XYZ file of C-alpha atoms in Angstrom:
247
model
C 123.864 172.986 228.001
C 125.650 172.652 224.667
C 129.259 171.775 224.395
C 131.395 175.055 224.079
C 134.179 176.054 221.765
C 135.732 179.502 222.333
C 136.483 181.268 219.038
C 139.082 183.934 219.415
C 138.942 185.902 216.177
C 137.391 189.254 215.010
C 134.155 189.012 216.567
C 130.856 187.292 215.163
C 127.697 188.397 213.677
C 125.487 186.427 216.409
C 122.542 187.634 214.768
C 123.058 185.956 211.491
C 120.582 182.967 210.863
C 123.325 180.203 210.938
C 124.639 181.477 214.503
C 121.302 182.275 216.020
C 121.043 180.757 219.357
C 124.644 179.311 219.153
C 126.599 182.181 220.550
C 126.765 181.547 224.424
C 129.256 184.491 225.242
C 130.200 187.448 223.421
C 133.140 189.824 224.815
C 135.474 192.593 223.457
C 138.961 191.843 224.150
C 139.852 194.813 221.745
C 137.369 197.590 221.904
C 137.567 199.459 218.340
C 135.063 201.880 216.970
C 135.397 200.520 213.395
C 132.694 203.285 212.633
C 133.028 202.448 208.994
C 131.195 199.471 209.339
C 127.566 198.987 210.385
C 127.091 196.188 213.085
C 123.472 194.608 213.881
C 125.076 193.296 216.859
C 127.345 195.987 218.677
C 129.129 193.478 221.001
C 132.044 191.793 219.363
C 131.227 193.539 216.270
C 132.664 191.705 213.185
C 133.771 194.028 210.535
C 136.067 191.741 208.830
C 133.661 188.728 208.476
C 136.538 186.466 209.449
C 135.440 185.478 213.021
C 131.797 184.783 211.723
C 133.064 182.612 209.062
C 135.199 180.544 211.682
C 132.369 180.205 213.997
C 129.850 179.127 211.479
C 132.181 176.414 210.264
C 132.408 175.231 213.739
C 128.735 175.516 214.965
C 126.411 176.789 212.131
C 122.726 175.707 212.769
C 122.163 172.556 210.931
C 119.122 171.088 209.076
C 117.468 174.277 208.940
C 117.477 174.307 204.844
C 119.871 177.296 204.982
C 123.479 177.839 204.418
C 125.785 175.291 205.877
C 126.097 172.657 208.374
C 128.592 173.049 211.247
C 131.191 170.801 211.810
C 130.502 170.610 215.461
C 126.635 171.004 214.739
C 125.629 170.268 218.396
C 127.994 172.996 219.858
C 127.811 176.447 220.768
C 130.513 179.221 220.643
C 132.007 181.755 222.836
C 132.987 184.682 220.905
C 136.029 186.508 222.210
C 137.173 189.294 219.998
C 141.059 189.810 219.809
C 141.240 191.048 216.293
C 140.027 194.101 214.497
C 139.849 195.716 211.072
C 142.315 198.679 210.383
C 143.147 200.803 207.386
C 146.969 200.113 207.049
C 149.488 200.968 204.463
C 152.662 199.677 202.721
C 154.094 202.793 202.039
C 152.282 203.073 198.541
C 148.770 201.675 199.153
C 146.167 201.783 201.511
C 143.982 198.807 202.405
C 141.895 197.047 205.058
C 143.692 194.429 207.182
C 142.797 192.249 210.142
C 145.071 192.986 213.044
C 145.461 190.541 216.152
C 147.465 192.296 218.877
C 149.470 189.750 220.893
C 148.221 191.273 224.048
C 144.829 190.663 223.121
C 145.499 187.047 221.920
C 147.077 186.374 225.483
C 144.079 188.108 227.282
C 141.679 186.241 225.353
C 143.257 182.861 225.955
C 143.157 183.644 229.721
C 139.598 184.975 229.680
C 138.151 181.835 227.783
C 139.965 179.642 230.207
C 138.664 181.385 233.196
C 135.286 180.804 232.046
C 135.635 177.357 231.620
C 135.862 176.679 228.033
C 137.719 173.358 227.336
C 138.442 174.099 223.515
C 139.846 177.165 222.107
C 140.151 177.839 218.400
C 142.589 180.624 217.213
C 142.561 181.178 213.306
C 144.965 183.939 213.289
C 148.729 184.865 213.735
C 149.339 187.532 216.516
C 150.514 190.824 215.659
C 152.977 193.138 217.547
C 152.257 196.938 216.927
C 154.989 199.223 218.154
C 154.485 202.825 219.502
C 154.841 204.089 215.881
C 152.139 202.022 214.638
C 154.393 199.511 212.694
C 153.116 195.944 212.540
C 155.064 192.840 212.910
C 154.228 189.031 213.129
C 155.166 188.088 216.658
C 158.317 186.025 217.671
C 157.503 183.631 220.601
C 155.663 185.786 222.842
C 156.212 185.046 226.615
C 152.781 186.310 227.554
C 150.921 184.517 224.916
C 152.802 181.294 225.089
C 152.432 181.407 228.959
C 148.782 181.891 228.538
C 148.662 179.007 226.454
C 150.492 176.798 228.935
C 148.449 177.896 231.655
C 145.137 177.002 229.618
C 146.712 173.477 229.063
C 147.700 172.940 232.463
C 143.750 173.339 233.169
C 142.886 170.766 230.442
C 142.073 173.154 227.759
C 142.782 171.868 224.128
C 144.129 174.778 221.776
C 143.864 175.021 218.102
C 145.332 177.275 215.689
C 145.823 177.704 211.804
C 149.523 177.225 210.862
C 149.710 180.158 208.599
C 149.298 181.098 205.025
C 152.872 181.907 204.101
C 153.779 178.700 201.963
C 156.859 178.171 203.861
C 158.180 176.812 207.148
C 158.298 179.917 209.066
C 156.667 179.750 212.377
C 153.397 181.330 213.282
C 152.144 182.395 216.795
C 150.400 181.207 218.585
C 150.254 178.060 216.603
C 154.122 177.504 217.105
C 153.989 178.009 220.971
C 156.231 175.510 222.800
C 156.387 174.292 226.417
C 159.692 174.850 228.648
C 160.842 171.396 227.630
C 160.048 171.845 223.712
C 156.857 170.194 223.505
C 153.965 171.828 221.233
C 151.275 173.327 223.328
C 148.756 174.112 220.503
C 147.488 171.955 217.797
C 148.751 173.741 214.716
C 146.769 172.857 211.510
C 148.048 173.127 208.127
C 145.691 173.224 204.996
C 145.379 170.570 202.318
C 143.723 171.048 198.937
C 141.088 168.844 196.736
C 143.629 166.068 196.518
C 144.564 165.714 200.248
C 147.991 167.374 199.378
C 149.280 170.213 200.910
C 147.699 173.600 199.719
C 150.306 175.715 198.026
C 149.639 178.553 200.492
C 149.945 176.556 203.634
C 152.802 177.046 206.137
C 154.143 173.691 207.173
C 156.875 172.129 209.580
C 157.150 168.616 210.832
C 158.529 170.076 214.143
C 155.527 172.103 215.317
C 152.512 171.356 212.868
C 150.321 168.650 214.358
C 148.048 167.772 211.489
C 146.440 169.082 208.213
C 142.851 169.521 207.263
C 140.966 170.810 204.314
C 141.530 174.371 203.796
C 140.792 175.171 199.838
C 137.674 176.529 198.746
C 135.668 175.988 201.904
C 132.198 177.377 202.339
C 131.163 179.367 205.454
C 128.950 182.463 206.461
C 129.976 185.903 206.475
C 128.202 188.636 208.244
C 124.729 189.562 207.076
C 126.185 193.103 206.209
C 128.498 191.728 203.709
C 125.503 190.583 201.712
C 123.038 193.225 202.728
C 120.189 192.281 200.344
C 117.878 190.823 203.032
C 116.700 191.286 206.551
C 119.407 190.467 209.063
C 118.803 186.988 210.418
C 116.607 185.764 207.574
C 119.085 184.331 205.152
C 122.883 183.149 204.941
C 125.436 184.949 203.577
C 127.314 182.309 202.281
C 130.947 182.589 200.596
C 134.075 180.286 199.838
C 137.464 181.006 201.374
C 140.934 179.734 201.544
C 143.403 179.365 204.472
C 144.464 177.442 207.386
C 141.919 179.449 209.415
C 139.381 177.108 207.791
C 141.737 174.198 208.319
C 141.935 174.969 212.049
């Protein structure tokens, strides 16, 4: 069997050419209709494209003369949908955003651990959504960081993007700590073409573990984002920036 990485994100297009045969497991932790988006693969439907991009960076099919090569080209991925696309407003404008409820993050970590994954990638910052629908970045969540600790106790390595705020404000789950103040997640900041910190990257010497390339990174979006060919026959390549790409 293939080495496996659990990808907690917005789902993934596992029919896409670069991920065909690489998705070992697909699961909806959040179940959202997202009726405005037509998914070829209804399980863990990726309306955002973010989860497909991250999964492709990890495990894209390689030496197939298409798209990109996965960094862990001999690995498979387990897809756990913990984020979804939602129409939100800042009071003046409406726009689509990716939301990752902290409850889904905690459950996804627990589910991936229970299924035996030894590496979990979390390229997101979790959100707290109150009863009125207001959205906040999470503070240290007991449930989320306890799920991280429980996974660590079972030998799981957890990796997360440090965030894209360009400051030292902690992002979770990347900044989860143990009861004695030790980092329990490998928090990854982003570097630019000169191996300097990318201007957008969150940073912090007391919780960010390492840095990796995160500027102008190529990956694969869902086939629906290109939509000019039959699904599964070509690669919808795109460039993105962020600590999501770094992790």
